[in-house]
Amino acid sequence: MRSPPVIAVTVGEPAGIGPDICLRLLDRARGASFAARIVVLADRLLLAERAALLQRSVRLRDWDPSLPPRADTLDVLHLPLAVAACAGRPDPANAPQVLALLDRALDGCRSGEFAAMVTAPVHKGVINDAGIDFTGHTEYLAGQTGTARVVMMLAGGGLRVALLTTHLPLKEVPVAVTAVALDETLRILHGEMARKYGITRPRILVAGLNPHAGEGGYLGREEIEVIIPVLERLRSEEGMTLLGPLPADTMFSQPVLARGDCVLAMYHDQGLPVLKYASFGHGINVTLGLPIIRTSVDHGTALDLAGSGQADPGSLFVAIEQAIEMACR
């Protein structure tokens, strides 16, 4: 019998809802449990304090892979905070610990200790307030693994939407839509759809950058000068099934979506509003192109909900399920 995979879950911003939703893993364990071992990377005292605030009785146990799992026990790999965390009130002093959680999960994935890592939300502003240059999980993990290019893809509501550019001001997007970036992103997306989702010949719907996909050059020339040449070359040389460039305002209609397995949007807010409308609370983020498996929730730290008992763990559950499926595949 093959041993179940071990999935590392990082708790994220300690003042946010990460601790709340990680504690809810015990609810899942008592019902239809995950087909994996789950270990939460966090400050053990933080979880105990948050459980008390939420009036939850929990059993926490230091992570030991030799011990059998228990449905009433949360396995915790303890990494201490610098200062005590107060729900809803983030402290930049804890930013190094937030990143240390990611580093430890990443080290475990590289060594084979963990089959995948799943991340609860971090607060980018608080990390930057600590004097650490940080633009997001995706970019950080790429840097830590020396990966030249990774692709952010969100999935949910029957959609898979990948992004050519991620956290950029809108005025910088056209400059970032280059032939090299598009070529590399499409190659990663094509390969990872096979490796992580088992779709050997994926059909990729590619959005144009401009309204109406440039209207033949009258509304912008990026489609003519950059996007179309790359798509034609990859169709010819690699045999990829690439539909586009498509006008973004009709690309998400059901007849068009039925022709593809995933979407490539040119920028963050071109693709993600539709996906989040279709799946909010149960969508997930997948980082493609890394040498490890990483999935994440698709929501933020929700500081106003931390410690209230109202945080929905649905996205975390789906992210773990997807990580397990990818690890087994």
Coordinates of N, CA, C and O in Angstrom, one line a residue, residues 106-273:
L106 N 8.6 24.9 1.9 CA 9.4 24.8 0.7 C 10.5 23.8 0.8 O 10.7 22.9 0.0
D107 N 11.3 23.9 1.9 CA 12.4 23.0 2.2 C 11.8 21.5 2.3 O 12.4 20.6 1.8
G108 N 10.7 21.4 3.0 CA 10.1 20.1 3.1 C 9.6 19.5 1.8 O 9.8 18.3 1.6
C109 N 9.1 20.3 1.0 CA 8.7 19.8 -0.4 C 9.9 19.4 -1.2 O 9.9 18.4 -1.9
R110 N 11.0 20.2 -1.1 CA 12.2 19.8 -1.9 C 12.8 18.5 -1.4 O 13.4 17.7 -2.2
S111 N 12.8 18.3 -0.1 CA 13.4 17.1 0.5 C 12.6 15.9 0.4 O 13.1 14.8 0.5
G112 N 11.3 16.0 0.0 CA 10.4 14.9 0.0 C 9.7 14.6 1.3 O 8.8 13.7 1.4
E113 N 9.9 15.5 2.3 CA 9.2 15.3 3.6 C 7.7 15.6 3.3 O 6.8 15.0 3.9
F114 N 7.4 16.6 2.5 CA 6.0 17.0 2.1 C 5.8 16.7 0.6 O 6.7 17.0 -0.2
A115 N 4.6 16.3 0.3 CA 4.3 16.1 -1.1 C 3.8 17.4 -1.8 O 3.9 17.5 -3.0
A116 N 3.4 18.4 -1.0 CA 2.9 19.6 -1.5 C 2.7 20.6 -0.4 O 2.7 20.2 0.8
M117 N 2.6 21.9 -0.8 CA 2.4 22.9 0.2 C 1.1 23.7 -0.2 O 0.9 24.0 -1.3
V118 N 0.3 24.0 0.9 CA -0.9 24.8 0.7 C -0.8 26.0 1.6 O -0.4 25.9 2.8
T119 N -1.1 27.2 1.0 CA -0.8 28.4 1.8 C -2.1 29.2 2.1 O -2.9 29.4 1.3
A120 N -2.2 29.5 3.4 CA -3.3 30.4 3.8 C -2.8 31.9 3.5 O -1.6 32.1 3.3
P121 N -3.7 32.9 3.6 CA -3.3 34.2 3.0 C -2.3 34.9 3.9 O -2.3 34.8 5.1
V122 N -1.4 35.7 3.2 CA -0.5 36.6 3.9 C -0.9 38.0 3.6 O -1.7 38.3 2.7
H123 N -0.4 39.0 4.4 CA -0.7 40.4 4.2 C 0.5 41.1 3.6 O 1.5 41.3 4.3
K124 N 0.5 41.3 2.3 CA 1.6 41.9 1.6 C 2.1 43.2 2.2 O 3.2 43.5 2.3
G125 N 1.1 44.1 2.5 CA 1.4 45.4 3.0 C 2.2 45.3 4.3 O 3.1 46.1 4.6
V126 N 1.8 44.4 5.2 CA 2.4 44.3 6.5 C 3.9 43.8 6.3 O 4.8 44.3 7.0
I127 N 4.1 42.9 5.4 CA 5.4 42.4 5.1 C 6.3 43.5 4.6 O 7.5 43.7 5.0
N128 N 5.8 44.3 3.7 CA 6.5 45.5 3.2 C 6.8 46.5 4.3 O 7.8 47.2 4.3
D129 N 5.8 46.7 5.2 CA 6.0 47.6 6.3 C 7.2 47.2 7.2 O 7.8 48.0 7.9
A130 N 7.5 45.9 7.2 CA 8.6 45.4 7.9 C 10.0 45.6 7.2 O 11.0 45.2 7.7
G131 N 9.9 46.3 6.0 CA 11.1 46.5 5.3 C 11.5 45.4 4.4 O 12.7 45.4 3.9
I132 N 10.6 44.5 4.1 CA 10.9 43.3 3.3 C 10.2 43.5 1.9 O 9.0 43.7 1.9
D133 N 10.9 43.5 0.8 CA 10.3 43.6 -0.5 C 9.6 42.4 -0.8 O 10.2 41.3 -1.0
F134 N 8.2 42.5 -0.9 CA 7.4 41.3 -1.1 C 6.2 41.7 -1.9 O 5.4 42.6 -1.6
T135 N 6.0 41.0 -3.1 CA 4.9 41.2 -3.9 C 3.8 40.1 -3.9 O 2.7 40.3 -4.5
G136 N 4.1 39.0 -3.3 CA 3.2 37.9 -3.3 C 3.8 36.6 -3.1 O 5.0 36.4 -3.4
H137 N 3.0 35.6 -2.7 CA 3.4 34.2 -2.6 C 4.1 33.7 -3.9 O 5.2 33.1 -3.9
T138 N 3.4 34.0 -5.1 CA 3.9 33.4 -6.3 C 5.3 33.9 -6.6 O 6.2 33.1 -7.0
E139 N 5.5 35.2 -6.5 CA 6.8 35.8 -6.9 C 7.9 35.3 -5.8 O 9.0 35.1 -6.2
Y140 N 7.5 35.2 -4.6 CA 8.4 34.8 -3.5 C 8.9 33.4 -3.7 O 10.1 33.1 -3.7
L141 N 8.0 32.5 -4.0 CA 8.4 31.1 -4.2 C 9.2 30.9 -5.5 O 10.1 30.1 -5.5
A142 N 8.9 31.7 -6.5 CA 9.7 31.7 -7.7 C 11.2 32.1 -7.4 O 12.1 31.4 -7.8
G143 N 11.3 33.2 -6.6 CA 12.7 33.6 -6.2 C 13.4 32.6 -5.4 O 14.6 32.4 -5.6
Q144 N 12.7 32.0 -4.4 CA 13.3 31.1 -3.5 C 13.8 29.8 -4.2 O 14.7 29.1 -3.7
T145 N 13.1 29.4 -5.3 CA 13.4 28.2 -6.0 C 14.3 28.5 -7.2 O 14.7 27.5 -7.9
G146 N 14.6 29.8 -7.5 CA 15.4 30.1 -8.7 C 14.7 29.8 -10.0 O 15.3 29.5 -11.0
T147 N 13.3 29.9 -9.9 CA 12.5 29.6 -11.1 C 12.4 31.0 -11.9 O 11.8 31.9 -11.4
A148 N 12.8 31.0 -13.2 CA 12.8 32.2 -13.9 C 11.4 32.7 -14.2 O 11.2 33.9 -14.2
R149 N 10.5 31.8 -14.5 CA 9.1 32.2 -14.7 C 8.1 31.2 -14.1 O 8.3 30.0 -14.3
V150 N 7.2 31.7 -13.4 CA 6.1 30.9 -12.9 C 4.8 31.5 -13.4 O 4.7 32.7 -13.9
V151 N 3.7 30.8 -13.3 CA 2.4 31.2 -13.8 C 1.4 31.1 -12.7 O 1.2 30.0 -12.1
M152 N 0.7 32.2 -12.4 CA -0.4 32.2 -11.5 C -1.7 31.7 -12.2 O -2.1 32.3 -13.2
M153 N -2.3 30.7 -11.6 CA -3.6 30.3 -12.2 C -4.6 30.1 -11.1 O -4.3 29.5 -10.1
L154 N -5.8 30.6 -11.3 CA -6.9 30.4 -10.3 C -7.9 29.5 -10.9 O -8.1 29.5 -12.1
A155 N -8.5 28.6 -10.1 CA -9.4 27.6 -10.5 C -10.6 27.6 -9.6 O -10.5 27.8 -8.4
G156 N -11.8 27.5 -10.2 CA -13.0 27.4 -9.4 C -14.2 27.7 -10.3 O -14.1 28.4 -11.3
G157 N -15.4 27.3 -9.9 CA -16.6 27.6 -10.6 C -16.5 27.0 -12.0 O -17.2 27.5 -12.9
G158 N -15.8 25.9 -12.2 CA -15.7 25.3 -13.5 C -14.7 26.0 -14.5 O -14.6 25.7 -15.6
L159 N -13.9 27.0 -13.9 CA -13.0 27.8 -14.7 C -11.6 27.5 -14.3 O -11.3 27.3 -13.1
R160 N -10.6 27.7 -15.2 CA -9.2 27.8 -14.9 C -8.7 29.0 -15.6 O -8.7 29.0 -16.8
V161 N -8.2 30.0 -14.9 CA -7.8 31.2 -15.5 C -6.3 31.5 -15.1 O -6.0 31.7 -13.9
A162 N -5.4 31.4 -16.0 CA -4.0 31.8 -15.8 C -3.7 33.2 -16.2 O -4.5 33.8 -17.0
L163 N -2.6 33.8 -15.7 CA -2.3 35.2 -15.9 C -0.9 35.3 -16.5 O 0.0 34.7 -16.1
L164 N -0.9 36.1 -17.6 CA 0.4 36.5 -18.2 C 1.2 37.4 -17.2 O 2.4 37.2 -17.0
T165 N 0.6 38.4 -16.8 CA 1.1 39.4 -15.8 C 0.3 39.3 -14.5 O -0.9 39.0 -14.6
T166 N 0.9 39.6 -13.4 CA 0.2 39.4 -12.1 C 0.0 40.8 -11.4 O -0.8 41.5 -11.8
H167 N 0.9 41.0 -10.4 CA 0.6 42.2 -9.6 C 1.4 43.4 -10.1 O 2.5 43.8 -9.6
L168 N 0.9 44.0 -11.2 CA 1.5 45.2 -11.8 C 0.5 46.3 -11.9 O -0.7 46.1 -12.1
P169 N 0.9 47.5 -11.8 CA 0.0 48.7 -12.1 C -0.4 48.5 -13.5 O 0.3 48.1 -14.4
L170 N -1.6 49.0 -13.8 CA -2.2 48.8 -15.1 C -1.4 49.4 -16.2 O -1.3 48.9 -17.3
K171 N -0.8 50.6 -15.9 CA 0.0 51.3 -16.9 C 1.2 50.5 -17.3 O 1.8 50.8 -18.4
E172 N 1.7 49.6 -16.5 CA 2.9 48.8 -16.8 C 2.6 47.5 -17.6 O 3.5 46.9 -18.1
V173 N 1.3 47.2 -17.7 CA 1.0 45.9 -18.4 C 1.4 45.8 -19.8 O 2.0 44.8 -20.3
P174 N 1.1 46.8 -20.7 CA 1.4 46.7 -22.1 C 2.9 46.4 -22.3 O 3.3 45.6 -23.2
V175 N 3.8 47.0 -21.6 CA 5.2 46.8 -21.7 C 5.6 45.4 -21.3 O 6.5 44.8 -21.9
A176 N 4.9 44.8 -20.4 CA 5.2 43.5 -19.9 C 4.6 42.4 -20.8 O 5.0 41.2 -20.7
V177 N 3.8 42.7 -21.8 CA 3.2 41.8 -22.7 C 4.2 41.6 -23.9 O 4.1 42.3 -24.9
T178 N 5.2 40.8 -23.7 CA 6.3 40.6 -24.6 C 6.2 39.2 -25.3 O 5.5 38.3 -24.7
A179 N 6.8 39.1 -26.4 CA 6.8 37.8 -27.1 C 7.5 36.7 -26.2 O 7.0 35.6 -26.1
V180 N 8.6 37.0 -25.5 CA 9.2 36.1 -24.7 C 8.3 35.7 -23.5 O 8.2 34.5 -23.2
A181 N 7.7 36.6 -22.8 CA 6.8 36.3 -21.7 C 5.7 35.5 -22.1 O 5.3 34.5 -21.5
L182 N 5.1 35.8 -23.3 CA 3.9 35.0 -23.7 C 4.3 33.6 -24.1 O 3.6 32.6 -23.8
D183 N 5.4 33.5 -24.8 CA 5.9 32.2 -25.3 C 6.2 31.3 -24.0 O 5.8 30.1 -24.0
E184 N 6.9 31.8 -23.1 CA 7.3 31.0 -21.9 C 6.1 30.6 -21.1 O 5.9 29.5 -20.6
T185 N 5.2 31.6 -20.9 CA 3.9 31.3 -20.1 C 3.1 30.3 -20.8 O 2.6 29.4 -20.1
L186 N 2.9 30.3 -22.1 CA 2.1 29.3 -22.8 C 2.7 27.9 -22.7 O 2.1 26.9 -22.5
R187 N 4.1 27.9 -22.8 CA 4.7 26.6 -22.7 C 4.5 26.0 -21.3 O 4.3 24.8 -21.1
I188 N 4.7 26.8 -20.2 CA 4.4 26.3 -18.9 C 3.0 25.9 -18.7 O 2.7 24.8 -18.1
L189 N 2.1 26.7 -19.1 CA 0.6 26.4 -19.0 C 0.3 25.1 -19.7 O -0.4 24.2 -19.1
H190 N 0.8 24.9 -20.9 CA 0.5 23.7 -21.7 C 1.1 22.5 -21.0 O 0.4 21.4 -20.8
G191 N 2.3 22.6 -20.5 CA 3.0 21.4 -19.8 C 2.3 21.1 -18.5 O 2.1 19.9 -18.2
E192 N 2.0 22.1 -17.7 CA 1.5 21.8 -16.4 C 0.0 21.3 -16.4 O -0.4 20.7 -15.5
M193 N -0.7 21.7 -17.5 CA -2.1 21.1 -17.6 C -2.0 19.6 -17.7 O -2.9 18.9 -17.3
A194 N -0.9 19.2 -18.4 CA -0.7 17.7 -18.5 C -0.2 17.1 -17.2 O -0.8 16.1 -16.7
R195 N 0.8 17.7 -16.6 CA 1.4 17.2 -15.4 C 0.5 17.2 -14.2 O 0.4 16.3 -13.4
K196 N -0.2 18.3 -14.0 CA -1.0 18.5 -12.8 C -2.5 18.2 -12.9 O -3.1 17.9 -11.9
Y197 N -3.0 18.2 -14.2 CA -4.4 18.0 -14.4 C -4.7 16.8 -15.3 O -5.8 16.4 -15.5
G198 N -3.6 16.2 -15.9 CA -3.8 15.0 -16.7 C -4.5 15.3 -18.0 O -5.0 14.4 -18.7
I199 N -4.4 16.6 -18.5 CA -5.0 16.9 -19.8 C -3.8 17.0 -20.8 O -3.0 17.9 -20.8
T200 N -3.6 15.9 -21.6 CA -2.4 15.8 -22.4 C -2.4 16.7 -23.6 O -1.3 17.1 -24.0
R201 N -3.5 17.1 -24.1 CA -3.6 18.1 -25.2 C -4.5 19.2 -24.9 O -5.6 19.3 -25.4
P202 N -4.1 20.1 -24.0 CA -5.0 21.1 -23.5 C -5.3 22.1 -24.6 O -4.5 22.5 -25.4
R203 N -6.5 22.6 -24.5 CA -7.0 23.7 -25.4 C -7.0 25.0 -24.6 O -7.7 25.1 -23.6
I204 N -6.2 25.9 -25.0 CA -6.0 27.2 -24.3 C -6.6 28.3 -25.0 O -6.3 28.6 -26.2
L205 N -7.5 29.0 -24.3 CA -8.1 30.2 -24.8 C -7.3 31.4 -24.4 O -7.0 31.6 -23.2
V206 N -6.8 32.2 -25.4 CA -5.9 33.3 -25.1 C -6.6 34.6 -25.3 O -7.1 34.9 -26.4
A207 N -6.6 35.5 -24.3 CA -7.3 36.8 -24.4 C -6.4 37.7 -25.2 O -5.2 37.6 -25.1
G208 N -7.0 38.7 -25.9 CA -6.3 39.8 -26.4 C -6.0 40.8 -25.2 O -6.6 40.7 -24.2
L209 N -5.1 41.7 -25.5 CA -4.9 42.8 -24.4 C -5.9 43.9 -24.5 O -6.4 44.4 -23.5
N210 N -6.2 44.3 -25.7 CA -7.0 45.5 -25.9 C -8.5 45.2 -26.1 O -8.9 44.0 -26.4
P211 N -9.4 46.2 -25.9 CA -10.8 45.9 -26.2 C -11.0 45.4 -27.6 O -10.3 45.8 -28.6
H212 N -11.9 44.4 -27.8 CA -12.2 43.7 -29.0 C -10.9 43.1 -29.6 O -10.8 43.0 -30.9
A213 N -9.9 42.7 -28.8 CA -8.7 42.1 -29.2 C -8.0 43.0 -30.2 O -7.4 42.6 -31.2
G214 N -8.1 44.3 -30.0 CA -7.4 45.3 -30.8 C -8.1 45.8 -32.0 O -7.7 46.8 -32.7
E215 N -9.2 45.2 -32.4 CA -10.1 45.7 -33.5 C -9.2 45.9 -34.8 O -9.2 46.9 -35.4
G216 N -8.4 44.9 -35.1 CA -7.6 45.0 -36.3 C -6.5 46.1 -36.3 O -6.1 46.5 -37.3
G217 N -6.1 46.4 -35.1 CA -5.1 47.5 -34.9 C -5.6 48.9 -34.6 O -4.9 49.7 -34.2
Y218 N -6.9 49.1 -34.7 CA -7.5 50.4 -34.5 C -7.6 50.7 -33.0 O -7.6 51.9 -32.6
L219 N -7.6 49.6 -32.1 CA -7.6 49.8 -30.7 C -6.4 49.3 -30.0 O -6.4 49.0 -28.8
G220 N -5.3 49.3 -30.7 CA -4.0 48.8 -30.2 C -3.4 47.8 -31.1 O -4.1 47.1 -31.8
R221 N -2.0 47.7 -31.0 CA -1.3 46.9 -32.0 C -0.6 45.7 -31.3 O 0.1 44.9 -31.9
E222 N -0.8 45.5 -30.0 CA -0.2 44.4 -29.3 C -0.6 43.1 -29.8 O 0.2 42.1 -29.9
E223 N -1.8 42.9 -30.2 CA -2.3 41.7 -30.8 C -1.5 41.4 -32.1 O -1.1 40.2 -32.3
I224 N -1.4 42.4 -33.0 CA -0.8 42.2 -34.3 C 0.7 42.0 -34.1 O 1.3 41.1 -34.8
E225 N 1.3 42.7 -33.3 CA 2.8 42.7 -33.2 C 3.4 41.7 -32.3 O 4.5 41.3 -32.5
V226 N 2.6 41.3 -31.3 CA 3.2 40.4 -30.3 C 2.4 39.1 -30.2 O 2.9 38.0 -30.3
I227 N 1.1 39.2 -29.9 CA 0.3 38.0 -29.5 C 0.1 37.0 -30.7 O 0.4 35.8 -30.6
I228 N -0.4 37.5 -31.8 CA -0.7 36.7 -32.9 C 0.6 35.9 -33.4 O 0.5 34.7 -33.6
P229 N 1.7 36.6 -33.6 CA 2.9 35.9 -34.0 C 3.3 34.7 -33.1 O 3.8 33.7 -33.6
V230 N 3.2 35.0 -31.8 CA 3.6 33.9 -30.8 C 2.6 32.7 -31.0 O 3.1 31.6 -31.0
L231 N 1.3 33.0 -31.0 CA 0.4 31.9 -31.1 C 0.6 31.1 -32.4 O 0.5 29.9 -32.4
E232 N 0.8 31.8 -33.5 CA 1.0 31.1 -34.8 C 2.3 30.2 -34.7 O 2.3 29.1 -35.2
R233 N 3.4 30.7 -34.1 CA 4.6 29.9 -34.0 C 4.4 28.7 -33.2 O 4.9 27.6 -33.5
L234 N 3.7 28.8 -32.0 CA 3.6 27.7 -31.1 C 2.6 26.7 -31.7 O 2.7 25.5 -31.5
R235 N 1.6 27.1 -32.5 CA 0.7 26.2 -33.1 C 1.5 25.4 -34.2 O 1.4 24.2 -34.3
S236 N 2.4 26.1 -34.9 CA 3.1 25.4 -36.0 C 4.2 24.5 -35.5 O 4.4 23.4 -35.9
E237 N 5.0 25.0 -34.5 CA 6.2 24.3 -34.1 C 5.9 23.3 -33.0 O 6.6 22.2 -33.0
E238 N 5.0 23.6 -32.1 CA 4.7 22.7 -31.0 C 3.4 22.0 -31.0 O 3.1 21.1 -30.2
G239 N 2.6 22.3 -32.0 CA 1.3 21.6 -32.1 C 0.3 22.0 -31.0 O -0.6 21.2 -30.8
M240 N 0.5 23.1 -30.4 CA -0.4 23.5 -29.3 C -1.8 24.0 -29.9 O -1.8 24.5 -31.0
T241 N -2.8 23.7 -29.1 CA -4.2 24.1 -29.5 C -4.4 25.5 -28.8 O -4.7 25.5 -27.6
L242 N -4.3 26.5 -29.5 CA -4.4 27.9 -28.9 C -5.5 28.7 -29.7 O -5.3 28.9 -30.9
L243 N -6.5 29.1 -29.0 CA -7.6 29.8 -29.6 C -7.4 31.3 -29.2 O -7.4 31.6 -28.0
G244 N -7.3 32.2 -30.2 CA -7.2 33.6 -29.9 C -6.2 34.3 -30.8 O -5.8 33.7 -31.8
P245 N -6.0 35.6 -30.5 CA -6.5 36.3 -29.3 C -7.9 36.6 -29.4 O -8.5 37.0 -30.5
L246 N -8.6 36.4 -28.3 CA -10.1 36.5 -28.2 C -10.4 37.8 -27.4 O -9.7 38.2 -26.5
P247 N -11.5 38.5 -27.8 CA -11.9 39.6 -27.1 C -12.3 39.2 -25.7 O -13.1 38.3 -25.5
A248 N -11.8 39.9 -24.7 CA -12.1 39.5 -23.3 C -13.5 39.6 -22.9 O -14.0 38.9 -22.0
D249 N -14.2 40.5 -23.5 CA -15.6 40.7 -23.1 C -16.6 39.6 -23.5 O -17.6 39.5 -22.9
T250 N -16.1 38.8 -24.5 CA -17.0 37.6 -24.8 C -16.3 36.3 -24.6 O -16.9 35.2 -24.7
M251 N -15.0 36.3 -24.2 CA -14.3 35.1 -24.0 C -14.9 34.2 -22.9 O -14.8 33.0 -22.9
F252 N -15.5 34.8 -21.9 CA -16.1 34.0 -20.8 C -17.5 33.6 -21.0 O -18.2 33.2 -20.1
S253 N -18.0 33.8 -22.2 CA -19.4 33.2 -22.5 C -19.3 31.7 -22.6 O -18.3 31.2 -23.0
Q254 N -20.4 31.1 -22.3 CA -20.4 29.6 -22.3 C -20.0 29.0 -23.6 O -19.2 28.0 -23.6
P255 N -20.5 29.5 -24.8 CA -20.1 28.8 -26.0 C -18.6 28.9 -26.3 O -18.0 27.9 -26.8
V256 N -17.9 30.0 -25.8 CA -16.5 30.1 -26.0 C -15.7 29.2 -25.0 O -14.8 28.5 -25.3
L257 N -16.1 29.3 -23.7 CA -15.5 28.5 -22.7 C -15.6 27.0 -23.0 O -14.6 26.2 -22.7
A258 N -16.6 26.5 -23.7 CA -16.8 25.1 -24.0 C -15.7 24.6 -25.0 O -15.5 23.4 -25.1
R259 N -15.0 25.6 -25.6 CA -14.0 25.2 -26.6 C -12.6 25.1 -26.0 O -11.7 24.7 -26.7
G260 N -12.5 25.3 -24.7 CA -11.2 25.3 -24.1 C -11.1 24.6 -22.7 O -12.2 24.4 -22.1
D261 N -9.9 24.3 -22.3 CA -9.7 23.7 -21.0 C -9.2 24.7 -19.9 O -9.3 24.5 -18.7
C262 N -8.7 25.8 -20.4 CA -8.2 26.9 -19.5 C -8.1 28.2 -20.3 O -8.2 28.2 -21.6
V263 N -8.0 29.3 -19.6 CA -7.9 30.6 -20.2 C -6.6 31.2 -19.8 O -6.1 31.1 -18.6
L264 N -6.0 32.0 -20.7 CA -4.8 32.8 -20.4 C -5.3 34.3 -20.5 O -5.6 34.7 -21.6
A265 N -5.3 35.0 -19.4 CA -5.6 36.4 -19.4 C -4.3 37.2 -19.4 O -3.3 36.7 -18.9
M266 N -4.4 38.4 -20.0 CA -3.2 39.2 -20.1 C -2.8 39.9 -18.8 O -1.6 40.2 -18.6
Y267 N -3.8 40.2 -18.0 CA -3.5 40.9 -16.7 C -4.5 40.5 -15.7 O -5.5 39.9 -16.0
H268 N -4.2 40.8 -14.4 CA -4.9 40.4 -13.2 C -6.4 40.6 -13.3 O -7.2 39.7 -13.2
D269 N -6.8 41.8 -13.5 CA -8.2 42.1 -13.4 C -8.9 41.9 -14.7 O -10.1 42.2 -14.8
Q270 N -8.3 41.4 -15.7 CA -9.0 41.0 -16.9 C -9.6 39.6 -16.7 O -10.7 39.4 -17.3
G271 N -9.0 38.7 -16.0 CA -9.5 37.4 -15.9 C -10.1 37.0 -14.5 O -11.0 36.2 -14.4
L272 N -9.6 37.6 -13.4 CA -10.0 37.2 -12.1 C -11.4 37.6 -11.6 O -12.0 36.9 -10.9
P273 N -11.9 38.8 -12.0 CA -13.2 39.1 -11.6 C -14.3 38.1 -12.0 O -15.1 37.8 -11.2

